[in-house]
PDB file of C-alpha atoms in Angstrom:
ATOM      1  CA  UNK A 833     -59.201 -87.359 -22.122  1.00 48.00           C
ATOM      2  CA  UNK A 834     -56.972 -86.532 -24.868  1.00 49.00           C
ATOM      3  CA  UNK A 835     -53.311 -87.287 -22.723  1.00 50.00           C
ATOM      4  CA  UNK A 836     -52.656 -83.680 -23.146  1.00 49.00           C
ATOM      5  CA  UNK A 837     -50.967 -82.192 -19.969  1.00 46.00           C
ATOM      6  CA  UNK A 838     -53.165 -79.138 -20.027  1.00 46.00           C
ATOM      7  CA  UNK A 839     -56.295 -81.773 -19.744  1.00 46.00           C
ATOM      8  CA  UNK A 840     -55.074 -82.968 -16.505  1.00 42.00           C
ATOM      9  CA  UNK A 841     -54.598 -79.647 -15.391  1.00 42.00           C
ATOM     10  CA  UNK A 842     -57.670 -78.284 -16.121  1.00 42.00           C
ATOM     11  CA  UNK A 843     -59.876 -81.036 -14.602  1.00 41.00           C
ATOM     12  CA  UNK A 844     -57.498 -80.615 -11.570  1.00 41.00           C
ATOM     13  CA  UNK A 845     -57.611 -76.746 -10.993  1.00 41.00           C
ATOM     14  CA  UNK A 846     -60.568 -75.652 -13.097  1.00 42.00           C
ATOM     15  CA  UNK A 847     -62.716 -72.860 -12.259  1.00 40.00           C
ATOM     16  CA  UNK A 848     -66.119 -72.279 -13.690  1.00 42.00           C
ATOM     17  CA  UNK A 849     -65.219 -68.605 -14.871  1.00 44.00           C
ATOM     18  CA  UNK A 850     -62.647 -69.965 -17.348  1.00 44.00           C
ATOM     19  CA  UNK A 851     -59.630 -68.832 -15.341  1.00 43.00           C
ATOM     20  CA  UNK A 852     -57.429 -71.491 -13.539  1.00 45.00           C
ATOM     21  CA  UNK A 853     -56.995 -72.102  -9.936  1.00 45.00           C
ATOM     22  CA  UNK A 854     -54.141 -72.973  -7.899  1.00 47.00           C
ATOM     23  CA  UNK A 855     -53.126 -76.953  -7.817  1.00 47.00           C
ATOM     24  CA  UNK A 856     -55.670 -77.797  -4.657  1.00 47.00           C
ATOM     25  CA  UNK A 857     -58.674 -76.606  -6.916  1.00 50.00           C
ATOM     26  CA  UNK A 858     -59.467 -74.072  -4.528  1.00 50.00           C
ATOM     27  CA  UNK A 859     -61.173 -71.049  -5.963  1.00 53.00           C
ATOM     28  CA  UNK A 860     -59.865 -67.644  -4.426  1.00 52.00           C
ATOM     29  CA  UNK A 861     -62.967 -65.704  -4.491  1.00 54.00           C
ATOM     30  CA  UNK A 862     -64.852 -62.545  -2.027  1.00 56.00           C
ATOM     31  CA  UNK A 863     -66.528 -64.404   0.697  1.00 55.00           C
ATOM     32  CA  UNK A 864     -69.884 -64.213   0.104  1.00 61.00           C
ATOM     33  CA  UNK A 865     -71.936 -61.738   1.874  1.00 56.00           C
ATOM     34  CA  UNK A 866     -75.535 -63.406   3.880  1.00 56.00           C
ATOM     35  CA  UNK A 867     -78.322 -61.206   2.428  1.00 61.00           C
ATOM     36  CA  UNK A 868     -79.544 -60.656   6.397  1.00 66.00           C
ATOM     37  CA  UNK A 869     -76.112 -59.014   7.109  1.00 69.00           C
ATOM     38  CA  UNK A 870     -76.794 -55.639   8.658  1.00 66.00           C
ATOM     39  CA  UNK A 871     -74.602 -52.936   7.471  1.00 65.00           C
ATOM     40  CA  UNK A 872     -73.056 -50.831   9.916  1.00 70.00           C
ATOM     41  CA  UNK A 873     -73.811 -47.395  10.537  1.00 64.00           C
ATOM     42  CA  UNK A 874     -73.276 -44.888   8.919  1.00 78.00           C
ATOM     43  CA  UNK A 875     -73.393 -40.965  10.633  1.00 85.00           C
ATOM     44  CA  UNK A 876     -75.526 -38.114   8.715  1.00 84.00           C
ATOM     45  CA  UNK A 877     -72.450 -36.778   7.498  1.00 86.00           C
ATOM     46  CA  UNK A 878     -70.903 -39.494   5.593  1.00 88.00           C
ATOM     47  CA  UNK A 879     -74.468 -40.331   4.236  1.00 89.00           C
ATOM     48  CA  UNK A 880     -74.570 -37.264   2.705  1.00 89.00           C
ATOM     49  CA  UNK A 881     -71.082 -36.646   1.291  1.00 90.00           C
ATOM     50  CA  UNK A 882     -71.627 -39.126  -1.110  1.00 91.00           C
ATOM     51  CA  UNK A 883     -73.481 -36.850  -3.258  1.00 93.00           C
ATOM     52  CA  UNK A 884     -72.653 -33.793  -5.011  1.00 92.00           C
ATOM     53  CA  UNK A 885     -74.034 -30.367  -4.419  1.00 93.00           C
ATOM     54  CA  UNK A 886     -76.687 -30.370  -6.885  1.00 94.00           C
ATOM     55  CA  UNK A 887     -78.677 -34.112  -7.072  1.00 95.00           C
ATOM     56  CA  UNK A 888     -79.772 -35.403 -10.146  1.00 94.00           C
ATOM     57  CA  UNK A 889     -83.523 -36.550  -9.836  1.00 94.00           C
ATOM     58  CA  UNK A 890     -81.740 -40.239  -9.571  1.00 95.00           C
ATOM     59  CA  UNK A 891     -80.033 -39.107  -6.930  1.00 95.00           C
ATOM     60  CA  UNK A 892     -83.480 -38.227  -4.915  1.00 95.00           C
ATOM     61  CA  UNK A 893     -84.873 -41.171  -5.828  1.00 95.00           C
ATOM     62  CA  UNK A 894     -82.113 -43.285  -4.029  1.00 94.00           C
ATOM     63  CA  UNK A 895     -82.139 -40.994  -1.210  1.00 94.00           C
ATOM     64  CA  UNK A 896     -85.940 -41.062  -0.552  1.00 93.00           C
ATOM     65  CA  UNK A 897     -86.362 -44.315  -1.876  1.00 93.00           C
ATOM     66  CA  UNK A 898     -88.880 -44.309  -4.766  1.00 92.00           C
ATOM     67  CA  UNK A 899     -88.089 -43.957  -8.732  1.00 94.00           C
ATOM     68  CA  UNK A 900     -87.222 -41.109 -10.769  1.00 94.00           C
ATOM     69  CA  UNK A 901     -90.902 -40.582 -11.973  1.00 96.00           C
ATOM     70  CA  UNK A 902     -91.919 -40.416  -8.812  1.00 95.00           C
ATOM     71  CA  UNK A 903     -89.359 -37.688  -8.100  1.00 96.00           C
ATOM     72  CA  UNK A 904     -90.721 -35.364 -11.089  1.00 95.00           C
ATOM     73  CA  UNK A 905     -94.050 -35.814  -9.877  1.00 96.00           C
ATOM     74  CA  UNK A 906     -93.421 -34.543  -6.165  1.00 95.00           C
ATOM     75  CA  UNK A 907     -91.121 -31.746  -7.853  1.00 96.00           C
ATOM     76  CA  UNK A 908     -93.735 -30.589 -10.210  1.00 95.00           C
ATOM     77  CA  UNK A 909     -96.751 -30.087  -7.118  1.00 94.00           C
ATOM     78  CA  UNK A 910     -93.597 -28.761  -4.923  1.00 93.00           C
ATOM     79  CA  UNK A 911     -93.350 -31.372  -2.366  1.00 94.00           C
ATOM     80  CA  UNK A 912     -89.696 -31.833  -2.829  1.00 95.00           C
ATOM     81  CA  UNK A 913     -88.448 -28.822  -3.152  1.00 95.00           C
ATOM     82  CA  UNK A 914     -86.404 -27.854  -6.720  1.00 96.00           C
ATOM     83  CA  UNK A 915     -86.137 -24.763  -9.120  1.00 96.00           C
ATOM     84  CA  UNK A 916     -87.230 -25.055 -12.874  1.00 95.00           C
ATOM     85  CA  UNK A 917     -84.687 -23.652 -15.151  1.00 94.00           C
ATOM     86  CA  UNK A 918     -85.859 -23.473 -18.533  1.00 92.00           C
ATOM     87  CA  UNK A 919     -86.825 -27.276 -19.251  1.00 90.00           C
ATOM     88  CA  UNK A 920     -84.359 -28.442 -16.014  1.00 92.00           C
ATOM     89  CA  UNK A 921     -85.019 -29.033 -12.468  1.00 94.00           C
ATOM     90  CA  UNK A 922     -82.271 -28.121 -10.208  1.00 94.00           C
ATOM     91  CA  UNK A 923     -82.385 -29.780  -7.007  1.00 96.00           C
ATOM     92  CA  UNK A 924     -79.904 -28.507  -3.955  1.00 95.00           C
ATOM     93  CA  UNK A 925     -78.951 -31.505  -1.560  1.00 94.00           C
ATOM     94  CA  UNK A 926     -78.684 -28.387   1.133  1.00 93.00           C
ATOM     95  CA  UNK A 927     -82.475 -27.882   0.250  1.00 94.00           C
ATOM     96  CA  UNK A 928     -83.134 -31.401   0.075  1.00 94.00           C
ATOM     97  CA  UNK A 929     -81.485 -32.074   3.905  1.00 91.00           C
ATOM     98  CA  UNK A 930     -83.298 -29.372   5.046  1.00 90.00           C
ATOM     99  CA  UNK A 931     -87.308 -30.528   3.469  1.00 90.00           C
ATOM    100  CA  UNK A 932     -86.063 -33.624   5.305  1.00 90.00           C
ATOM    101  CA  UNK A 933     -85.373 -32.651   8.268  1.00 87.00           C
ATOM    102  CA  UNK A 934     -88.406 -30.554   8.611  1.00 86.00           C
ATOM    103  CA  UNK A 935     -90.421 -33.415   7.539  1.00 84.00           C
ATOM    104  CA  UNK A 936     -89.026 -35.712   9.881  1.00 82.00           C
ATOM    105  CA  UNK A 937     -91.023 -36.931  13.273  1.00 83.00           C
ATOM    106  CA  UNK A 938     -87.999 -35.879  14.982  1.00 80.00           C
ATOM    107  CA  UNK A 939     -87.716 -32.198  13.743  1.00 68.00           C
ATOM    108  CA  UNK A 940     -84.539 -30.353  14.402  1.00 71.00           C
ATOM    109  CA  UNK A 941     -84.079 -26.428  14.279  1.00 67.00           C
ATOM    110  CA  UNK A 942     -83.123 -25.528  10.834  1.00 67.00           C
ATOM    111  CA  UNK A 943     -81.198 -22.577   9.063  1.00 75.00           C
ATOM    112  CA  UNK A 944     -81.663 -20.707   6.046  1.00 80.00           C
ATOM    113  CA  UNK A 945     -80.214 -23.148   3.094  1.00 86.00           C
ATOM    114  CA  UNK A 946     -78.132 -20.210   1.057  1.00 90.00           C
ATOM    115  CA  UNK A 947     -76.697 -22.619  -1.777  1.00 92.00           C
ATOM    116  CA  UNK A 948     -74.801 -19.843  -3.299  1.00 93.00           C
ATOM    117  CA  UNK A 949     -72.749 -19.253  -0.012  1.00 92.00           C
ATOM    118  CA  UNK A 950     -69.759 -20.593  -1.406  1.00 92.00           C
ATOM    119  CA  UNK A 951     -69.454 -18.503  -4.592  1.00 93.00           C
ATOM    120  CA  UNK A 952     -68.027 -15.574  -5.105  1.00 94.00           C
ATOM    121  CA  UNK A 953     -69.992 -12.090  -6.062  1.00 95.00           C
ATOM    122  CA  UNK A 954     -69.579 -12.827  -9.549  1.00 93.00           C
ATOM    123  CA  UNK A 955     -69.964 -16.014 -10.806  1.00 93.00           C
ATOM    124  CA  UNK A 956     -68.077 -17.599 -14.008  1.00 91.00           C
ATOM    125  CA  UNK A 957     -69.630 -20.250 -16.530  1.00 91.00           C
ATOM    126  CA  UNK A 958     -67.755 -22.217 -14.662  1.00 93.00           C
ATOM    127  CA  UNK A 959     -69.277 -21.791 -11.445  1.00 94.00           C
ATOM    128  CA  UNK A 960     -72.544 -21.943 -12.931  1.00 95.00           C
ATOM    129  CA  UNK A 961     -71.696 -25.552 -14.490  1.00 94.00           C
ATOM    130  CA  UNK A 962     -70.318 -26.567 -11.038  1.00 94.00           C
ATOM    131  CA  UNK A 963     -73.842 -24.678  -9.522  1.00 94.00           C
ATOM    132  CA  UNK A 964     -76.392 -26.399 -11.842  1.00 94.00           C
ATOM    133  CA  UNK A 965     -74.159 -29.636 -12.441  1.00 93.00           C
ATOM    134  CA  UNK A 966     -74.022 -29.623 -16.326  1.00 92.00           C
ATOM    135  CA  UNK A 967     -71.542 -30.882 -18.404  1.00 93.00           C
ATOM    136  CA  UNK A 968     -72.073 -29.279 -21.157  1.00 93.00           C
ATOM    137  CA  UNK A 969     -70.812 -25.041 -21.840  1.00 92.00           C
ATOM    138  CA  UNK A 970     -73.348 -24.166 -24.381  1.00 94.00           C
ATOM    139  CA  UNK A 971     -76.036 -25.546 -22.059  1.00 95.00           C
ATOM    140  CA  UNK A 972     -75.488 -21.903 -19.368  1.00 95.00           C
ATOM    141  CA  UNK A 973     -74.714 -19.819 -22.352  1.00 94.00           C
ATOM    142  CA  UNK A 974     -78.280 -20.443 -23.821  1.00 95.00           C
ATOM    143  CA  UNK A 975     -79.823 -20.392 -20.590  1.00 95.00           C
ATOM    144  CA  UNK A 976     -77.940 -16.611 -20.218  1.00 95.00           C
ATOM    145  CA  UNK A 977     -78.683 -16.258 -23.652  1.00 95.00           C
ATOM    146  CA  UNK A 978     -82.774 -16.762 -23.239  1.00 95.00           C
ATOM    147  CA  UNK A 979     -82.715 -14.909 -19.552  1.00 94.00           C
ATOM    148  CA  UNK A 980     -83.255 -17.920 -17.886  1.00 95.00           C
ATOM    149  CA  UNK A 981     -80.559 -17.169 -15.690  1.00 94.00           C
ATOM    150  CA  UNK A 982     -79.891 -13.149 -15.019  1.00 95.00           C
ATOM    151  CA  UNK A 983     -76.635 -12.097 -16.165  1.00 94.00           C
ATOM    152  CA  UNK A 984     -74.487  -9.036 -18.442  1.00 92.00           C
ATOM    153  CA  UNK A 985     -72.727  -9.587 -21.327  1.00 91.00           C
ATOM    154  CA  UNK A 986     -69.738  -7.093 -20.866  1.00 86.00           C
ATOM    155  CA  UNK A 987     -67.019  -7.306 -23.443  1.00 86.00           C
ATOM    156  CA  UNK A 988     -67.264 -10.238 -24.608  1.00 88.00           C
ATOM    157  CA  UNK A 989     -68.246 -12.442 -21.563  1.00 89.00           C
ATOM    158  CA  UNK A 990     -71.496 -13.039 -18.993  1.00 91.00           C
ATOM    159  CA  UNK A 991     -71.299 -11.882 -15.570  1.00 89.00           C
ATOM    160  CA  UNK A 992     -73.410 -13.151 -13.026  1.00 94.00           C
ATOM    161  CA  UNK A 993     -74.176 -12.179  -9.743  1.00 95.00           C
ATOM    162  CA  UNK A 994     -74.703 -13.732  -6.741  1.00 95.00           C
ATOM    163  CA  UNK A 995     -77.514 -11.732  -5.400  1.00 94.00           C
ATOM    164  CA  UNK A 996     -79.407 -11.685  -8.843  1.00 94.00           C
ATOM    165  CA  UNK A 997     -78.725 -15.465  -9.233  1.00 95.00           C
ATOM    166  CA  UNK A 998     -80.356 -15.674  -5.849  1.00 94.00           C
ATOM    167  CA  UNK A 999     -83.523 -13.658  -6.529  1.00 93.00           C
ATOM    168  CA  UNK A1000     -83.923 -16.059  -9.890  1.00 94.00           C
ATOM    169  CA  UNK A1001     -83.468 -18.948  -7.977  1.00 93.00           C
ATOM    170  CA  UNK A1002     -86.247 -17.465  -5.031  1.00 92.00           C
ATOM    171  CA  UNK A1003     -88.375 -17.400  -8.336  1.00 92.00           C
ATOM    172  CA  UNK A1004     -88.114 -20.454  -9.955  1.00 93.00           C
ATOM    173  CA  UNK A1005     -88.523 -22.055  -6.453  1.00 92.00           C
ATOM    174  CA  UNK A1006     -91.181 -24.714  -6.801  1.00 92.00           C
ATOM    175  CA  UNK A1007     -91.664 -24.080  -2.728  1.00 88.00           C
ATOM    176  CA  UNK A1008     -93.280 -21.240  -1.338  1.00 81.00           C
ATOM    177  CA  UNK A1009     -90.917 -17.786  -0.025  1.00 70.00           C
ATOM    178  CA  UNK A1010     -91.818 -15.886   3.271  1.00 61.00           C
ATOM    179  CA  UNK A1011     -94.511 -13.639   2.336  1.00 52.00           C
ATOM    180  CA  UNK A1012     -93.707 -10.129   1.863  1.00 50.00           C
ATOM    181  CA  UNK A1013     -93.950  -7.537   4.615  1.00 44.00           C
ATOM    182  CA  UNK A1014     -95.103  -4.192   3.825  1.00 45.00           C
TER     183      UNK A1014
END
């Protein structure tokens, strides 16, 4: 040792991340958690709240448990259920809960998933960002743009509707509709 003061002190009170502890050399730290700790419940609800609306493919492959590749596959041959929009895939966690549920061993009644229910008749850029989850503007204008999604451009600005929004999105289902009744 060197007889500096701060020597002393730091074979006293030191702590392996650099920082200093208090004078008994005891490290103030989380307690550490046993890896066979069993977390506690959790109800359907708060499960799901902790995603958004629209689920990135990451986001399916945490909730079903199996990587993102995995996840295009299964959307691809339609066995999770997604819409292709332009070079996208747009999965609904309403849609996903309900494939889910009606996979499930323990099957429960299900209603119609309507994932536009919350939007009004005409929907804004805006809402369609919200709706498809991207960040970027330019991203719904050239989808509009190409027809990809339906919509009017009427002085100056799109308009969408809701009911033509949700015949493209019955078409660029990757599941199959009801069939039609004649």
């Amino acid at each position: 040792m060197t007889g500096d003061p701060r020597d002393t002190e730091n074979a006293r009170g030191a702590v392996s991340d650099g920082s200093r502890g208090d004078s008994s050399g005891a490290q103030h730290s989380e307690p550490e958690r046993s890896t066979h700790e069993i977390p506690e419940p959790v109800s359907e609800e708060d499960y799901w709240s902790q995603f958004p609306d629209t689920l990135t493919t990451a986001d399916v492959a945490k909730i079903i448990r199996t990587g993102a590749p995995a996840v295009r596959a299964r959307l691809r041959d339609g066995t999770i259920p997604g819409h292709r929009i332009a070079d996208s895939w747009i999965i609904f966690k309403g849609e996903i809960r309900a494939w889910l549920a009606a996979t499930s061993n323990r099957p429960r009644p299900s209603e119609p998933v309507d994932v536009l229910a919350a939007y009004p008749d005409e929907l804004s850029y805006r809402d369609l960002m919200q709706l498809f989850r991207v960040k970027y503007k330019g991203t719904i204008y050239i989808w509009l743009e190409q027809g990809h999604i339906p919509g009017s451009f009427v002085g100056g600005r799109w308009i969408v509707h809701r009911w033509q929004l949700r015949e493209r999105l019955a078409e660029t289902s990757n599941q199959p509709g009801p069939p039609d009744v004649e």
